[in-house]
Amino acid sequence: MAITYESDGNNIVTLTLDLPGKSMNVINEALGEAVAGVVDQLEAHADLKGVIVTSAKDSFVAGADIDMLFKLKTPQEAFDSIERFKSLLRRIEKLGKPVVAAVNGTALGGGLEIALACHHRVALNNPKAKLGLPEVKLGLLPAGGGVTRLVRLLGLQNAFPYLVEGKEMTPAEAKAAGIVDELADTREEMMAKAVAWIEANPKAVAPWDVKGFKIPGGAPTHPSLAPVLAIAPAMLRKKTYRNYPAAEAIINTAVEGAMTDFDTASRIESRYFAGLATGQVAKNMISAFWTQLNSIKGGTSRPDVPKTETKKVGVLGAGMMGHGIAYVSAMSGMEVVLKDVNQAAADAGRAKCEALLKKRVSRGKMAQDKMDEILGRITATESAEDLKGCDLIIEAVFEDRDLKAKVTAEAEAQLTEDAIFGSNTSTLPITGLAAASKRPANFVGVHFFSPVDKMPLVEIIRGKETSDTALAKAFDYVLKIKKTPIVVNDSRGFYTSRVFSTYVQEGQALLAEGQHPRAIESAGLQAGMPVGPLALSDEVSLGLMKHIHDQTKKDFEAEGKTLPEHPSWVVMDTMVNLGRKGKAAGAGFYEYPKDGSKKYLWSGLSQHFAPAAAHLPQQELVDRMLYVQAIETVRCMEEGVFTSVADGNIGSIFGWGFAPYAGGTLQFINHVGLDKFIARADELAAKYGDRFQPPKMLRDMAAEGKNFVAA
Ligand code: NAI
């Protein structure tokens, strides 16, 4: 039974949601059927006094079964299915008896919608529980009455952050926002409060079912709201560039719904949902952020060897990356030895960890004793001997082969045979670095992104001799620090840096052709990238790009090959020669005013890169930036740099922010359609060069009618 129906001697019925065989309640067909059953039962219950809805799991309800949503094919099917579910909630709301949600834990999406359909909400005050309507993050909208009820509960403006951004709350925050009515410290107290409310409110009705109900803050036509709502779509487009239809649909649903009665509003919500749920963007986002992410975490790319647990990590180098690695490791319960060349440098790294922890404490996200405990796990040292007992080392010393060889030997002298050595190198091939190790099978690449405490991805690199055990150890460690691991084979730039660089290079190539820098930057944002290619070049530093370029060129020559020319080189060289190496240098494509005011594009660009006589259509710029990344990703897959579609897609979104609405670089090709993609890529190749040439693998897949499907 997915829901137990228990009536006490007083005719107060407790409905306990408890989906069999699952650790959490999700709204699926079984639960839907069970709800239908209990609604019939409640309506037939003579002398019913009131109802309490709660859950037998640790959480209340985690949300809708996303796999079920993903399978919705036609808008009609989506509309019918959501209407069926919400009509049940509406019947509960209109029972004529008080209904209380006893929210014992996390209530997300459909879970919170169930609670909102109740007349009163008592939540267990657990700061780890999350409440919210995160549908927008999967390209959907809360259509189980979520938009309609939250707007009526909070008013349009107050409801927007929860609906349009999917902002989540702790129970205490939900209480402050007016979404939860009461908090309780224990389950018993929560249930007692629910009963007390039922006793005190025998004839409860939802506020919106009371005659004369007015939405708090006023209707959309209210003079204080109308001007704000008039510009809301424009403000949104400025942020989303029309790439995220869900956010727009939510605003429309909320505003249109607020102009009419509850039941009509509820139907408007279902209609917008039907369009979104069967649209391409929701499919892309669900596939990436749900299906593929789960497949990665489930270990699709992990060798099939027993699970490992890292207990003590040695971090070599307490600089920008090293302190971040120490911080995330200690946060996840590991002992950390943070080593640098001298005690002062090591202490400075530990102090940066302390600053990160302090920030959490000051924001109320962590208790002081927890901070002390975590910081207590980090030992700063200058002595390699302190590395004794570490089962995993991650080196983050300067990007220098000889230095890395030296610290490898130094650390290995202190370690047992089975300890694993990870390198956070961003450019040096792992196989080469492993040559300095006595145990190259235990050597693996563990490539973090900056800033380590914020970036969700870690690229794990398998060198020629890396063993399955070493790879699995790195993989399990990355999951333990709550980041997402992708697995790639050793090669130049690995996967993420290699494809990412095609984006910034394309921006520079456009500048070399005389396209307007503002148009180039806008095209990047319109494509769905978080930052324009020129701003990004400044962040990375043109000096560093030039350094990597020169090294790559040398490596090619050493192998008797020539590095293919790229039209961006002239831009990179010019900027470096002008001393405009980027943000850290205080000048790059942008000017960085010394008074800290906002950066702006350098006016001298037009003198060095003569404006073209004709501007390209903006879509051409957008396409070039997206296609070049997608094509390079296919090349990586063709060359075996990575093997799993999920690694390719998630790596692109989490690694360098590739258009999330498109679901990643490979899903973008599915999104366009392989045949159409190839035709357009051929066109671009004819105009701009071989970098747009569709790889053979892509043509073969198209010929066989395949697309990129995650395992
Ligand atoms: P950093 O310059 O901030 O830190 C390097 C640290 O290593 C310094 O504190 C230095 O004193 C220490 N060090 C030097 N010799 C040492 C030795 N013998 N033993 C112990 N510590 C020693 O450099 P950053 O940016 O943290 O980079 C470190 C590594 O991470 C490099 O390999 C870099 O390529 C890689 N990386 C950097 C990223 C970034 O965005 N900065 C991103 C991904 C990887």
mmCIF file with all atom_site columns, C-alpha atoms in Angstrom, residues 147-256:
data_model
loop_
_atom_site.group_PDB
_atom_site.id
_atom_site.type_symbol
_atom_site.label_atom_id
_atom_site.label_alt_id
_atom_site.label_comp_id
_atom_site.label_asym_id
_atom_site.label_entity_id
_atom_site.label_seq_id
_atom_site.pdbx_PDB_ins_code
_atom_site.Cartn_x
_atom_site.Cartn_y
_atom_site.Cartn_z
_atom_site.occupancy
_atom_site.B_iso_or_equiv
_atom_site.pdbx_formal_charge
_atom_site.auth_seq_id
_atom_site.auth_comp_id
_atom_site.auth_asym_id
_atom_site.auth_atom_id
_atom_site.pdbx_PDB_model_num
ATOM 1   C CA . VAL A 1 147 ? 1.863   28.155 -9.479  1.00 0.00 ? 147 VAL A CA 1
ATOM 2   C CA . THR A 1 148 ? -1.826  28.787 -8.864  1.00 0.00 ? 148 THR A CA 1
ATOM 3   C CA . ARG A 1 149 ? -1.703  28.227 -5.108  1.00 0.00 ? 149 ARG A CA 1
ATOM 4   C CA . LEU A 1 150 ? 1.639   29.893 -4.352  1.00 0.00 ? 150 LEU A CA 1
ATOM 5   C CA . VAL A 1 151 ? 0.574   33.051 -6.192  1.00 0.00 ? 151 VAL A CA 1
ATOM 6   C CA . ARG A 1 152 ? -2.633  33.107 -4.133  1.00 0.00 ? 152 ARG A CA 1
ATOM 7   C CA . LEU A 1 153 ? -0.759  32.417 -0.918  1.00 0.00 ? 153 LEU A CA 1
ATOM 8   C CA . LEU A 1 154 ? 2.104   34.907 -1.274  1.00 0.00 ? 154 LEU A CA 1
ATOM 9   C CA . GLY A 1 155 ? 1.125   37.304 -4.039  1.00 0.00 ? 155 GLY A CA 1
ATOM 10  C CA . LEU A 1 156 ? 2.736   37.468 -7.462  1.00 0.00 ? 156 LEU A CA 1
ATOM 11  C CA . GLN A 1 157 ? 5.944   39.232 -6.600  1.00 0.00 ? 157 GLN A CA 1
ATOM 12  C CA . ASN A 1 158 ? 6.730   37.208 -3.489  1.00 0.00 ? 158 ASN A CA 1
ATOM 13  C CA . ALA A 1 159 ? 5.986   33.942 -5.266  1.00 0.00 ? 159 ALA A CA 1
ATOM 14  C CA . PHE A 1 160 ? 8.265   34.625 -8.237  1.00 0.00 ? 160 PHE A CA 1
ATOM 15  C CA . PRO A 1 161 ? 11.637  33.670 -6.699  1.00 0.00 ? 161 PRO A CA 1
ATOM 16  C CA . TYR A 1 162 ? 10.254  30.263 -5.718  1.00 0.00 ? 162 TYR A CA 1
ATOM 17  C CA . LEU A 1 163 ? 8.548   29.694 -9.052  1.00 0.00 ? 163 LEU A CA 1
ATOM 18  C CA . VAL A 1 164 ? 10.783  31.355 -11.643 1.00 0.00 ? 164 VAL A CA 1
ATOM 19  C CA . GLU A 1 165 ? 14.147  30.585 -10.022 1.00 0.00 ? 165 GLU A CA 1
ATOM 20  C CA . GLY A 1 166 ? 13.095  27.444 -8.163  1.00 0.00 ? 166 GLY A CA 1
ATOM 21  C CA . LYS A 1 167 ? 14.517  28.844 -4.933  1.00 0.00 ? 167 LYS A CA 1
ATOM 22  C CA . GLU A 1 168 ? 14.588  26.196 -2.189  1.00 0.00 ? 168 GLU A CA 1
ATOM 23  C CA . MET A 1 169 ? 14.035  26.753 1.523   1.00 0.00 ? 169 MET A CA 1
ATOM 24  C CA . THR A 1 170 ? 14.590  25.130 4.875   1.00 0.00 ? 170 THR A CA 1
ATOM 25  C CA . PRO A 1 171 ? 11.384  24.629 6.891   1.00 0.00 ? 171 PRO A CA 1
ATOM 26  C CA . ALA A 1 172 ? 12.270  27.687 8.992   1.00 0.00 ? 172 ALA A CA 1
ATOM 27  C CA . GLU A 1 173 ? 12.726  29.784 5.856   1.00 0.00 ? 173 GLU A CA 1
ATOM 28  C CA . ALA A 1 174 ? 9.428   28.467 4.507   1.00 0.00 ? 174 ALA A CA 1
ATOM 29  C CA . LYS A 1 175 ? 7.759   29.522 7.734   1.00 0.00 ? 175 LYS A CA 1
ATOM 30  C CA . ALA A 1 176 ? 9.254   33.011 7.435   1.00 0.00 ? 176 ALA A CA 1
ATOM 31  C CA . ALA A 1 177 ? 8.057   33.189 3.820   1.00 0.00 ? 177 ALA A CA 1
ATOM 32  C CA . GLY A 1 178 ? 4.518   32.264 4.836   1.00 0.00 ? 178 GLY A CA 1
ATOM 33  C CA . ILE A 1 179 ? 4.496   28.927 3.041   1.00 0.00 ? 179 ILE A CA 1
ATOM 34  C CA . VAL A 1 180 ? 4.581   26.861 6.219   1.00 0.00 ? 180 VAL A CA 1
ATOM 35  C CA . ASP A 1 181 ? 2.261   27.853 9.087   1.00 0.00 ? 181 ASP A CA 1
ATOM 36  C CA . GLU A 1 182 ? 3.889   26.186 12.082  1.00 0.00 ? 182 GLU A CA 1
ATOM 37  C CA . LEU A 1 183 ? 7.142   24.448 12.986  1.00 0.00 ? 183 LEU A CA 1
ATOM 38  C CA . ALA A 1 184 ? 7.586   21.504 15.319  1.00 0.00 ? 184 ALA A CA 1
ATOM 39  C CA . ASP A 1 185 ? 10.710  20.049 16.886  1.00 0.00 ? 185 ASP A CA 1
ATOM 40  C CA . THR A 1 186 ? 9.606   16.430 16.999  1.00 0.00 ? 186 THR A CA 1
ATOM 41  C CA . ARG A 1 187 ? 7.319   14.212 15.002  1.00 0.00 ? 187 ARG A CA 1
ATOM 42  C CA . GLU A 1 188 ? 5.013   13.880 18.037  1.00 0.00 ? 188 GLU A CA 1
ATOM 43  C CA . GLU A 1 189 ? 4.801   17.630 18.411  1.00 0.00 ? 189 GLU A CA 1
ATOM 44  C CA . MET A 1 190 ? 4.104   17.988 14.689  1.00 0.00 ? 190 MET A CA 1
ATOM 45  C CA . MET A 1 191 ? 1.239   15.498 14.836  1.00 0.00 ? 191 MET A CA 1
ATOM 46  C CA . ALA A 1 192 ? -0.146  17.066 18.013  1.00 0.00 ? 192 ALA A CA 1
ATOM 47  C CA . LYS A 1 193 ? -0.132  20.494 16.384  1.00 0.00 ? 193 LYS A CA 1
ATOM 48  C CA . ALA A 1 194 ? -1.916  19.072 13.338  1.00 0.00 ? 194 ALA A CA 1
ATOM 49  C CA . VAL A 1 195 ? -4.631  17.560 15.538  1.00 0.00 ? 195 VAL A CA 1
ATOM 50  C CA . ALA A 1 196 ? -4.974  20.776 17.527  1.00 0.00 ? 196 ALA A CA 1
ATOM 51  C CA . TRP A 1 197 ? -5.443  22.774 14.342  1.00 0.00 ? 197 TRP A CA 1
ATOM 52  C CA . ILE A 1 198 ? -8.133  20.384 13.115  1.00 0.00 ? 198 ILE A CA 1
ATOM 53  C CA . GLU A 1 199 ? -9.946  20.664 16.445  1.00 0.00 ? 199 GLU A CA 1
ATOM 54  C CA . ALA A 1 200 ? -9.817  24.445 16.280  1.00 0.00 ? 200 ALA A CA 1
ATOM 55  C CA . ASN A 1 201 ? -10.846 24.768 12.623  1.00 0.00 ? 201 ASN A CA 1
ATOM 56  C CA . PRO A 1 202 ? -13.694 22.360 11.964  1.00 0.00 ? 202 PRO A CA 1
ATOM 57  C CA . LYS A 1 203 ? -14.820 24.050 8.775   1.00 0.00 ? 203 LYS A CA 1
ATOM 58  C CA . ALA A 1 204 ? -11.571 24.859 7.054   1.00 0.00 ? 204 ALA A CA 1
ATOM 59  C CA . VAL A 1 205 ? -11.603 26.092 3.469   1.00 0.00 ? 205 VAL A CA 1
ATOM 60  C CA . ALA A 1 206 ? -8.727  27.360 1.370   1.00 0.00 ? 206 ALA A CA 1
ATOM 61  C CA . PRO A 1 207 ? -8.490  31.170 1.463   1.00 0.00 ? 207 PRO A CA 1
ATOM 62  C CA . TRP A 1 208 ? -9.048  31.290 -2.311  1.00 0.00 ? 208 TRP A CA 1
ATOM 63  C CA . ASP A 1 209 ? -12.333 29.452 -1.905  1.00 0.00 ? 209 ASP A CA 1
ATOM 64  C CA . VAL A 1 210 ? -13.709 32.114 0.387   1.00 0.00 ? 210 VAL A CA 1
ATOM 65  C CA . LYS A 1 211 ? -16.014 34.559 -1.391  1.00 0.00 ? 211 LYS A CA 1
ATOM 66  C CA . GLY A 1 212 ? -14.358 37.891 -2.036  1.00 0.00 ? 212 GLY A CA 1
ATOM 67  C CA . PHE A 1 213 ? -10.797 36.475 -1.865  1.00 0.00 ? 213 PHE A CA 1
ATOM 68  C CA . LYS A 1 214 ? -8.153  38.850 -3.142  1.00 0.00 ? 214 LYS A CA 1
ATOM 69  C CA . ILE A 1 215 ? -4.604  37.937 -4.049  1.00 0.00 ? 215 ILE A CA 1
ATOM 70  C CA . PRO A 1 216 ? -2.136  39.472 -1.569  1.00 0.00 ? 216 PRO A CA 1
ATOM 71  C CA . GLY A 1 217 ? -0.267  42.360 -3.148  1.00 0.00 ? 217 GLY A CA 1
ATOM 72  C CA . GLY A 1 218 ? -3.087  42.819 -5.621  1.00 0.00 ? 218 GLY A CA 1
ATOM 73  C CA . ALA A 1 219 ? -4.165  41.600 -9.038  1.00 0.00 ? 219 ALA A CA 1
ATOM 74  C CA . PRO A 1 220 ? -1.826  42.047 -12.010 1.00 0.00 ? 220 PRO A CA 1
ATOM 75  C CA . THR A 1 221 ? -3.670  45.233 -12.933 1.00 0.00 ? 221 THR A CA 1
ATOM 76  C CA . HIS A 1 222 ? -2.971  46.853 -9.565  1.00 0.00 ? 222 HIS A CA 1
ATOM 77  C CA . PRO A 1 223 ? -1.086  50.121 -10.140 1.00 0.00 ? 223 PRO A CA 1
ATOM 78  C CA . SER A 1 224 ? 1.823   49.019 -7.945  1.00 0.00 ? 224 SER A CA 1
ATOM 79  C CA . LEU A 1 225 ? 2.200   45.726 -9.811  1.00 0.00 ? 225 LEU A CA 1
ATOM 80  C CA . ALA A 1 226 ? 1.314   46.470 -13.420 1.00 0.00 ? 226 ALA A CA 1
ATOM 81  C CA . PRO A 1 227 ? 4.521   48.373 -14.284 1.00 0.00 ? 227 PRO A CA 1
ATOM 82  C CA . VAL A 1 228 ? 6.682   45.646 -12.715 1.00 0.00 ? 228 VAL A CA 1
ATOM 83  C CA . LEU A 1 229 ? 4.880   42.884 -14.566 1.00 0.00 ? 229 LEU A CA 1
ATOM 84  C CA . ALA A 1 230 ? 5.049   44.797 -17.812 1.00 0.00 ? 230 ALA A CA 1
ATOM 85  C CA . ILE A 1 231 ? 8.830   44.701 -17.781 1.00 0.00 ? 231 ILE A CA 1
ATOM 86  C CA . ALA A 1 232 ? 9.204   41.231 -16.216 1.00 0.00 ? 232 ALA A CA 1
ATOM 87  C CA . PRO A 1 233 ? 9.375   39.375 -19.561 1.00 0.00 ? 233 PRO A CA 1
ATOM 88  C CA . ALA A 1 234 ? 11.971  41.817 -20.869 1.00 0.00 ? 234 ALA A CA 1
ATOM 89  C CA . MET A 1 235 ? 14.054  41.463 -17.703 1.00 0.00 ? 235 MET A CA 1
ATOM 90  C CA . LEU A 1 236 ? 13.862  37.719 -17.997 1.00 0.00 ? 236 LEU A CA 1
ATOM 91  C CA . ARG A 1 237 ? 14.914  37.707 -21.636 1.00 0.00 ? 237 ARG A CA 1
ATOM 92  C CA . LYS A 1 238 ? 17.901  39.805 -20.743 1.00 0.00 ? 238 LYS A CA 1
ATOM 93  C CA . LYS A 1 239 ? 18.983  36.919 -18.527 1.00 0.00 ? 239 LYS A CA 1
ATOM 94  C CA . THR A 1 240 ? 17.853  33.887 -20.501 1.00 0.00 ? 240 THR A CA 1
ATOM 95  C CA . TYR A 1 241 ? 18.049  35.082 -24.111 1.00 0.00 ? 241 TYR A CA 1
ATOM 96  C CA . ARG A 1 242 ? 14.843  33.128 -24.705 1.00 0.00 ? 242 ARG A CA 1
ATOM 97  C CA . ASN A 1 243 ? 16.681  29.870 -24.225 1.00 0.00 ? 243 ASN A CA 1
ATOM 98  C CA . TYR A 1 244 ? 14.595  28.849 -21.217 1.00 0.00 ? 244 TYR A CA 1
ATOM 99  C CA . PRO A 1 245 ? 10.911  28.675 -22.126 1.00 0.00 ? 245 PRO A CA 1
ATOM 100 C CA . ALA A 1 246 ? 9.923   27.380 -18.673 1.00 0.00 ? 246 ALA A CA 1
ATOM 101 C CA . ALA A 1 247 ? 10.763  30.623 -16.896 1.00 0.00 ? 247 ALA A CA 1
ATOM 102 C CA . GLU A 1 248 ? 8.646   32.572 -19.380 1.00 0.00 ? 248 GLU A CA 1
ATOM 103 C CA . ALA A 1 249 ? 5.803   30.091 -19.174 1.00 0.00 ? 249 ALA A CA 1
ATOM 104 C CA . ILE A 1 250 ? 5.812   30.341 -15.377 1.00 0.00 ? 250 ILE A CA 1
ATOM 105 C CA . ILE A 1 251 ? 5.463   34.121 -15.486 1.00 0.00 ? 251 ILE A CA 1
ATOM 106 C CA . ASN A 1 252 ? 2.648   33.814 -18.017 1.00 0.00 ? 252 ASN A CA 1
ATOM 107 C CA . THR A 1 253 ? 0.900   31.138 -15.987 1.00 0.00 ? 253 THR A CA 1
ATOM 108 C CA . ALA A 1 254 ? 1.159   33.186 -12.819 1.00 0.00 ? 254 ALA A CA 1
ATOM 109 C CA . VAL A 1 255 ? -0.053  36.446 -14.344 1.00 0.00 ? 255 VAL A CA 1
ATOM 110 C CA . GLU A 1 256 ? -2.788  34.998 -16.552 1.00 0.00 ? 256 GLU A CA 1
#
